[in-house]
Amino acid sequence: MGKSVENKFAKSFPILHHKEKQKFDNLKQDNSIRLADFMHENTEQIVSEWESFARTLKPAANDMTPLALRNHIHEILAFIVSDIESPQTGLEQIQKSHGVKERSPIPTAAETHAALRLAGGFNIDQMVSEYRALRASVIKLWSAANTEINSIDIIDLTRFNESIDQELAESVSHYTKKVSYSKDLFVGILGHDLRTPLGAILMSAKLILNIGELNERQTMLASQIVESTSRISTIVNDLLDVTRARFGSGLPVIMAPMDMGFVSRHLVDEMQLVYPKRNIILEVSGDLKGEWDKARIGQIFSNLIGNAIQYSFRDSTVTVTVKGTSEEVLVSVHNYGVPIPPEKIGIIFDSLTRAVDDKVSQAEKVNLGLGLYITKDIVVSHGGTIDVTSSEEDGTTFTARFPRTASL
C-alpha cells in the first residue's frame, strides 16, 4: 500500500480523538445529532423496528419469543457505536474494507447471532436481510432527526456502513462454517455410523437363511429383514450421494474402459428378477464401448428403469434402448403411464421431487425423489446430458447422452 494512498484516505477519514470529536460536535446544529449519539439514545426504538422486521421472516420467526428475536442485537448495536466513535487511521480503514481483522478467541455478538439464527431455522438470506433492515432503519430514523447533513455526518455514515458490513461478514462466515460442519457430520453419520450397523444386520440375516433348518415363517421373516435392510442401505447411499453433490464435493467417478451393452444387459436382467410380472425390453445397437464409471452407469440404469416401472401402467412394457454413434452412446428408457405435468418437467431432476404428487400409492409417497437427481449428477460427471419428454400419446422417455471419453 503506497504512502500517498494511505495519506489520501487519512485525510478523508481522520482520527477522531476526544478533542477533535468535541470540536466536530460543536459544529453541529442544535437540532442535529451525531449518528453514534443518536443510536445510543434511541436504541430501543431501533431494536423495536428491527424486531418488527424479524417477525416477518416466516416460518422461522413464528414461534420465537421477543427475547429470542432480539438476541444479541443490543451487543451488535453497541459494537457499531463503539466502532464509529473509535479513532481510525486511513490504513486501518483500508484494512477494514479488505476484511482484515484480528481473530478473537471469544465468539463475537455477530457470530453468536449467526449460530442462534441457524439453530432457530433462519436461512442465510433471512439473516442477511436482518442486517439490511437494521441498516435501513438506523439511517431512516437518524435522517428524520437531522435537518441537514454535513461532512462530519458523511464520515459517521461511512463508519456506520463499515461496521454493519463487518458484522454481516462475521455472521455470514460463522453461519457457513456451522453449515459446513453440519454437512461433514451428516456425511460422517451416513458414511460410517449408519452403514456399519446396517451391514452387520444384513450379514446376520443372510447367515440365518444360509444356516437352514428354519420353518416357513422364520424364513419369511429373515428374508424380510434382508430385503428391508437392503432398501435402507440403498436410501443411505442415495442420501450420501446427494449430500456430496449438493455441497459441492461432487460424486466420485472412476473412468475406465467398459462396454455399455454388457452393463445394460446385466441391469435389465437384474431388474426383471426384481419385477418378474413386468415386461422389460432391451434394444442395443452400434459400438457401445467407451470410458465410463461402470458402477455409476449401473446406478443410472437401475434408477431410470426403477422410475419407469414405478410410474408406468402395470400391464405396459418398459423399453430400454442403448445406441452407439460415432461420438457418443445414447441410453433411453421409455414407459407408458400418467404423463409428467408440464410444470414438473423443468424441476424433475431436482432432489426431493417426484414425477407426480396426486393419486399415488403409499409406497410412492415415501419415495424421497433422489434417484433422478443422482442420475443427472452422474451423467453430468461423465460430461453428458440428460433430458425427458412426456405426453399421454407418446409416453415418457428419459434420454442420457454419454461421450465416449469425457473431457472433465
XYZ file of C-alpha atoms in Angstrom:
408
model
C 0.000 0.000 0.000
C 1.583 3.253 -1.107
C 2.119 6.100 1.330
C 0.217 8.532 -0.870
C -2.843 6.244 -0.902
C -2.748 5.965 2.892
C -2.409 9.739 3.257
C -5.342 10.251 0.911
C -7.579 8.000 3.000
C -6.221 9.515 6.196
C -7.380 12.933 5.037
C -10.812 11.591 4.165
C -11.192 9.577 7.377
C -9.170 11.379 10.078
C -8.503 10.021 13.541
C -11.214 11.435 15.750
C -9.554 11.934 19.122
C -11.646 13.183 22.009
C -10.861 16.886 21.487
C -11.469 16.681 17.753
C -14.758 14.872 18.319
C -15.806 17.619 20.709
C -14.914 20.246 18.096
C -16.993 18.475 15.446
C -19.884 18.107 17.878
C -19.796 21.874 18.443
C -20.100 22.412 14.706
C -23.399 20.512 14.647
C -26.622 22.468 14.715
C -28.730 22.452 17.850
C -31.420 20.435 16.080
C -28.935 17.839 14.745
C -27.295 14.859 16.420
C -24.213 12.781 15.701
C -25.029 9.273 14.436
C -23.361 7.401 17.325
C -25.140 9.577 19.896
C -28.445 9.057 18.116
C -28.027 5.267 18.130
C -27.100 5.286 21.804
C -30.089 7.440 22.786
C -32.614 5.646 20.551
C -31.551 2.038 20.941
C -34.975 0.789 21.980
C -36.721 2.400 19.021
C -34.145 0.907 16.624
C -34.463 -2.520 18.229
C -38.262 -2.313 18.103
C -38.268 -1.588 14.361
C -35.737 -4.329 13.753
C -37.769 -6.827 15.785
C -40.890 -5.988 13.772
C -38.996 -6.857 10.598
C -37.574 -10.066 12.094
C -41.109 -11.220 12.844
C -41.905 -11.136 9.119
C -39.279 -13.812 8.393
C -41.557 -16.827 8.195
C -41.692 -19.607 9.165
C -38.607 -19.342 11.391
C -39.976 -16.455 13.475
C -43.434 -17.968 14.003
C -42.867 -19.368 17.483
C -39.952 -17.214 18.643
C -40.315 -15.022 21.694
C -39.331 -11.317 21.610
C -36.231 -12.219 23.637
C -35.200 -14.817 21.048
C -35.835 -12.420 18.185
C -33.757 -9.718 19.869
C -30.834 -11.970 20.710
C -27.552 -10.039 20.681
C -28.979 -7.058 18.772
C -28.039 -4.770 21.682
C -24.464 -6.080 21.621
C -24.295 -5.607 17.844
C -25.506 -2.029 18.138
C -23.054 -1.375 20.990
C -20.191 -2.594 18.808
C -21.279 -0.338 15.943
C -21.485 2.726 18.198
C -18.089 1.970 19.720
C -16.579 1.388 16.281
C -17.913 4.702 14.939
C -16.543 6.611 17.921
C -13.143 4.923 17.985
C -10.125 6.544 16.281
C -9.268 5.112 12.876
C -6.325 5.805 10.604
C -6.502 5.710 6.831
C -4.596 2.417 6.804
C -6.996 0.893 9.318
C -9.915 1.986 7.156
C -8.365 0.298 4.117
C -7.676 -2.893 6.081
C -11.256 -2.962 7.332
C -12.597 -2.561 3.802
C -10.482 -5.594 2.833
C -11.837 -7.646 5.714
C -8.564 -7.663 7.653
C -9.304 -8.206 11.330
C -7.646 -9.925 14.264
C -9.390 -13.148 15.210
C -10.906 -13.059 18.692
C -10.815 -16.297 20.724
C -14.242 -15.369 22.107
C -17.237 -15.515 19.706
C -18.398 -12.032 18.753
C -22.006 -10.892 19.044
C -22.375 -11.251 15.271
C -21.053 -14.821 15.332
C -23.307 -15.784 18.225
C -26.244 -14.180 16.435
C -25.485 -16.300 13.348
C -25.282 -19.506 15.388
C -28.620 -18.817 17.066
C -30.277 -17.912 13.778
C -29.058 -21.171 12.224
C -30.319 -23.128 15.223
C -33.627 -21.244 15.010
C -34.238 -22.276 11.410
C -33.418 -18.964 9.690
C -31.736 -19.390 6.307
C -28.732 -17.273 5.358
C -30.811 -14.980 3.115
C -33.108 -14.154 6.034
C -30.151 -13.428 8.296
C -28.591 -11.120 5.687
C -31.927 -9.331 5.279
C -31.895 -8.581 9.022
C -28.697 -6.578 8.619
C -30.129 -4.854 5.560
C -33.219 -3.901 7.588
C -31.066 -2.701 10.506
C -29.003 -0.502 8.187
C -32.098 0.995 6.550
C -33.883 1.542 9.862
C -30.989 3.385 11.526
C -30.382 5.635 8.520
C -34.089 6.394 8.146
C -34.591 7.291 11.805
C -31.374 9.301 12.033
C -32.097 11.212 8.810
C -35.524 12.146 10.134
C -33.900 13.560 13.288
C -31.394 15.701 11.345
C -32.418 18.750 9.343
C -29.131 18.903 7.467
C -26.174 16.617 6.729
C -22.605 17.956 6.755
C -19.186 16.436 6.015
C -18.863 15.048 9.541
C -22.144 13.198 9.113
C -20.824 11.666 5.903
C -17.785 10.355 7.789
C -20.052 8.959 10.532
C -22.293 7.351 7.928
C -19.297 5.768 6.205
C -18.012 4.380 9.511
C -21.516 3.067 10.262
C -21.693 1.202 6.945
C -18.209 -0.217 7.515
C -19.310 -1.539 10.895
C -22.506 -3.069 9.536
C -20.529 -4.755 6.756
C -18.045 -6.112 9.287
C -20.805 -7.556 11.475
C -22.535 -9.003 8.410
C -19.287 -10.597 7.194
C -18.712 -12.178 10.621
C -22.257 -13.548 10.725
C -22.143 -14.975 7.199
C -18.716 -16.523 7.749
C -19.775 -18.141 11.022
C -23.092 -19.317 9.551
C -21.400 -21.002 6.575
C -18.801 -22.632 8.839
C -21.581 -24.073 11.007
C -23.413 -25.361 7.913
C -20.187 -26.893 6.592
C -19.605 -28.595 9.925
C -23.178 -29.944 9.901
C -22.653 -31.250 6.369
C -19.446 -33.025 7.362
C -21.181 -34.501 10.402
C -24.112 -35.663 8.280
C -21.817 -37.290 5.712
C -19.883 -38.955 8.522
C -23.041 -40.404 10.046
C -24.235 -41.682 6.679
C -20.850 -42.993 5.659
C -19.986 -44.850 8.840
C -22.358 -44.671 11.760
C -25.375 -45.915 9.772
C -23.841 -48.091 7.085
C -21.769 -50.146 9.534
C -24.690 -51.425 11.684
C -26.845 -51.887 8.574
C -24.131 -54.065 7.070
C -23.990 -56.133 10.248
C -27.786 -56.626 10.219
C -27.767 -57.630 6.556
C -24.914 -60.101 7.017
C -26.546 -61.663 10.075
C -29.879 -62.098 8.282
C -28.176 -63.759 5.293
C -26.291 -66.092 7.621
C -29.562 -67.122 9.287
C -31.005 -68.005 5.878
C -27.907 -69.971 4.876
C -27.807 -71.964 8.104
C -31.110 -73.608 7.201
C -33.425 -75.606 9.479
C -35.908 -72.737 9.553
C -39.633 -73.148 9.319
C -41.593 -71.262 6.669
C -42.447 -68.312 8.903
C -38.858 -67.924 10.148
C -37.568 -67.991 6.573
C -40.113 -65.355 5.570
C -39.119 -63.074 8.462
C -35.394 -63.444 7.776
C -35.967 -62.732 4.083
C -37.940 -59.617 5.025
C -35.021 -58.410 7.163
C -32.643 -58.885 4.225
C -34.967 -57.045 1.823
C -35.721 -54.155 4.198
C -32.072 -53.706 5.188
C -31.042 -53.662 1.533
C -33.621 -50.961 0.824
C -32.405 -48.868 3.771
C -28.800 -49.255 2.593
C -29.839 -48.020 -0.856
C -31.544 -44.977 0.675
C -28.473 -44.233 2.815
C -26.209 -44.460 -0.244
C -28.551 -42.155 -2.180
C -28.570 -39.611 0.645
C -24.793 -39.769 0.823
C -24.534 -39.136 -2.932
C -26.998 -36.240 -2.768
C -25.149 -34.676 0.155
C -21.858 -34.830 -1.726
C -23.434 -33.385 -4.863
C -25.358 -30.551 -3.186
C -22.456 -29.380 -1.032
C -20.007 -29.196 -3.900
C -17.715 -32.162 -3.310
C -19.305 -34.000 -6.237
C -19.849 -37.689 -6.843
C -16.652 -39.732 -7.112
C -16.330 -41.041 -10.695
C -13.639 -43.560 -11.722
C -13.311 -43.676 -15.508
C -12.190 -46.936 -17.155
C -12.778 -48.758 -20.469
C -16.088 -50.645 -20.441
C -18.936 -51.909 -22.596
C -22.254 -50.120 -22.078
C -24.080 -53.055 -23.705
C -22.773 -55.531 -21.148
C -23.881 -53.324 -18.232
C -27.308 -52.733 -19.785
C -27.946 -56.490 -20.231
C -26.852 -57.212 -16.655
C -29.051 -54.470 -15.169
C -32.103 -55.331 -17.260
C -31.816 -58.997 -16.211
C -31.437 -57.936 -12.588
C -34.476 -55.609 -12.710
C -36.506 -58.339 -14.424
C -35.801 -60.643 -11.470
C -36.886 -57.938 -9.048
C -40.079 -57.268 -11.046
C -40.965 -60.666 -12.580
C -44.501 -59.587 -13.520
C -43.298 -56.627 -15.613
C -42.128 -56.780 -19.214
C -38.770 -55.053 -19.765
C -37.368 -54.999 -23.306
C -33.735 -54.148 -24.136
C -32.671 -52.901 -27.560
C -28.939 -52.416 -28.252
C -27.140 -51.297 -31.411
C -23.869 -49.795 -32.579
C -20.497 -49.531 -30.879
C -21.112 -49.388 -27.113
C -17.534 -49.231 -25.859
C -16.016 -46.195 -24.155
C -14.581 -44.859 -20.894
C -17.080 -44.513 -18.075
C -17.558 -45.479 -14.431
C -19.122 -48.949 -14.565
C -20.671 -48.837 -11.085
C -22.150 -45.358 -11.621
C -23.519 -46.328 -15.048
C -25.211 -49.256 -13.306
C -26.851 -46.772 -10.934
C -28.234 -44.837 -13.893
C -29.828 -47.928 -15.438
C -31.233 -49.019 -12.075
C -32.666 -45.562 -11.307
C -34.203 -44.972 -14.735
C -35.680 -48.470 -15.082
C -36.973 -48.392 -11.489
C -38.517 -44.969 -12.100
C -40.178 -46.204 -15.324
C -41.655 -49.244 -13.574
C -42.901 -47.161 -10.658
C -44.751 -44.627 -12.801
C -45.925 -46.819 -15.706
C -49.170 -48.730 -16.184
C -48.852 -52.215 -14.703
C -49.676 -54.025 -17.947
C -47.402 -51.856 -20.111
C -43.865 -52.523 -21.388
C -40.744 -50.661 -20.304
C -38.303 -50.272 -23.190
C -34.578 -49.695 -22.642
C -32.630 -48.553 -25.712
C -28.837 -48.320 -25.877
C -27.455 -46.943 -29.147
C -23.871 -46.184 -30.100
C -22.948 -43.444 -32.575
C -19.558 -42.258 -33.769
C -19.196 -39.756 -30.904
C -21.446 -40.911 -28.085
C -23.707 -43.560 -26.610
C -27.372 -42.807 -26.048
C -29.340 -44.506 -23.271
C -33.113 -44.063 -23.217
C -35.801 -45.588 -21.028
C -39.426 -45.372 -22.212
C -42.693 -46.180 -20.478
C -46.408 -45.519 -20.825
C -48.159 -44.041 -17.809
C -49.584 -40.829 -16.398
C -47.570 -38.078 -18.167
C -45.330 -35.775 -16.170
C -47.152 -32.457 -15.630
C -45.648 -29.615 -17.701
C -44.838 -27.638 -14.554
C -42.775 -30.582 -13.243
C -40.689 -31.140 -16.397
C -38.314 -28.281 -15.537
C -37.686 -29.484 -11.974
C -37.941 -33.263 -12.395
C -34.198 -33.690 -11.816
C -34.209 -31.643 -8.603
C -33.836 -33.539 -5.336
C -36.975 -34.310 -3.316
C -39.124 -34.020 -6.474
C -41.457 -36.780 -7.644
C -42.948 -37.036 -11.113
C -46.490 -36.861 -9.737
C -47.890 -35.618 -6.459
C -51.544 -36.672 -6.591
C -53.221 -40.072 -6.738
C -50.074 -42.000 -5.875
C -49.744 -45.125 -3.788
C -48.452 -45.130 -0.235
C -45.176 -46.665 -1.457
C -44.712 -43.794 -3.894
C -45.438 -41.226 -1.193
C -42.426 -42.372 0.840
C -40.138 -42.160 -2.204
C -37.713 -39.307 -1.497
C -37.292 -38.453 -5.151
C -33.499 -38.712 -5.057
C -32.967 -41.152 -7.934
C -33.338 -38.711 -10.824
C -31.251 -36.061 -9.060
C -28.421 -38.559 -8.582
C -28.846 -39.822 -12.148
C -28.416 -36.338 -13.593
C -25.352 -35.676 -11.445
C -23.738 -38.930 -12.610
C -24.467 -38.117 -16.265
C -23.039 -34.600 -15.878
C -19.980 -36.036 -14.092
C -19.363 -38.055 -17.265
C -19.567 -34.917 -19.408
C -23.003 -35.908 -20.718
C -26.545 -34.570 -20.731
C -29.964 -35.955 -19.823
C -33.468 -34.790 -20.718
C -37.057 -36.021 -20.606
C -40.120 -35.837 -22.828
C -43.593 -36.821 -21.663
C -47.073 -36.877 -23.189
C -50.198 -39.002 -22.960
C -49.857 -40.197 -26.575
C -46.113 -40.942 -26.732
C -45.416 -41.851 -23.107
C -42.385 -40.754 -21.082
C -38.800 -41.093 -22.269
C -35.614 -40.256 -20.364
C -32.593 -39.928 -22.650
C -28.997 -39.702 -21.434
C -26.067 -38.986 -23.759
C -22.539 -40.091 -22.877
C -19.453 -39.002 -24.821
C -17.111 -41.964 -25.272
C -14.337 -40.172 -23.377
C -15.472 -37.423 -21.018
C -13.367 -34.258 -21.062
C -13.558 -33.411 -17.356
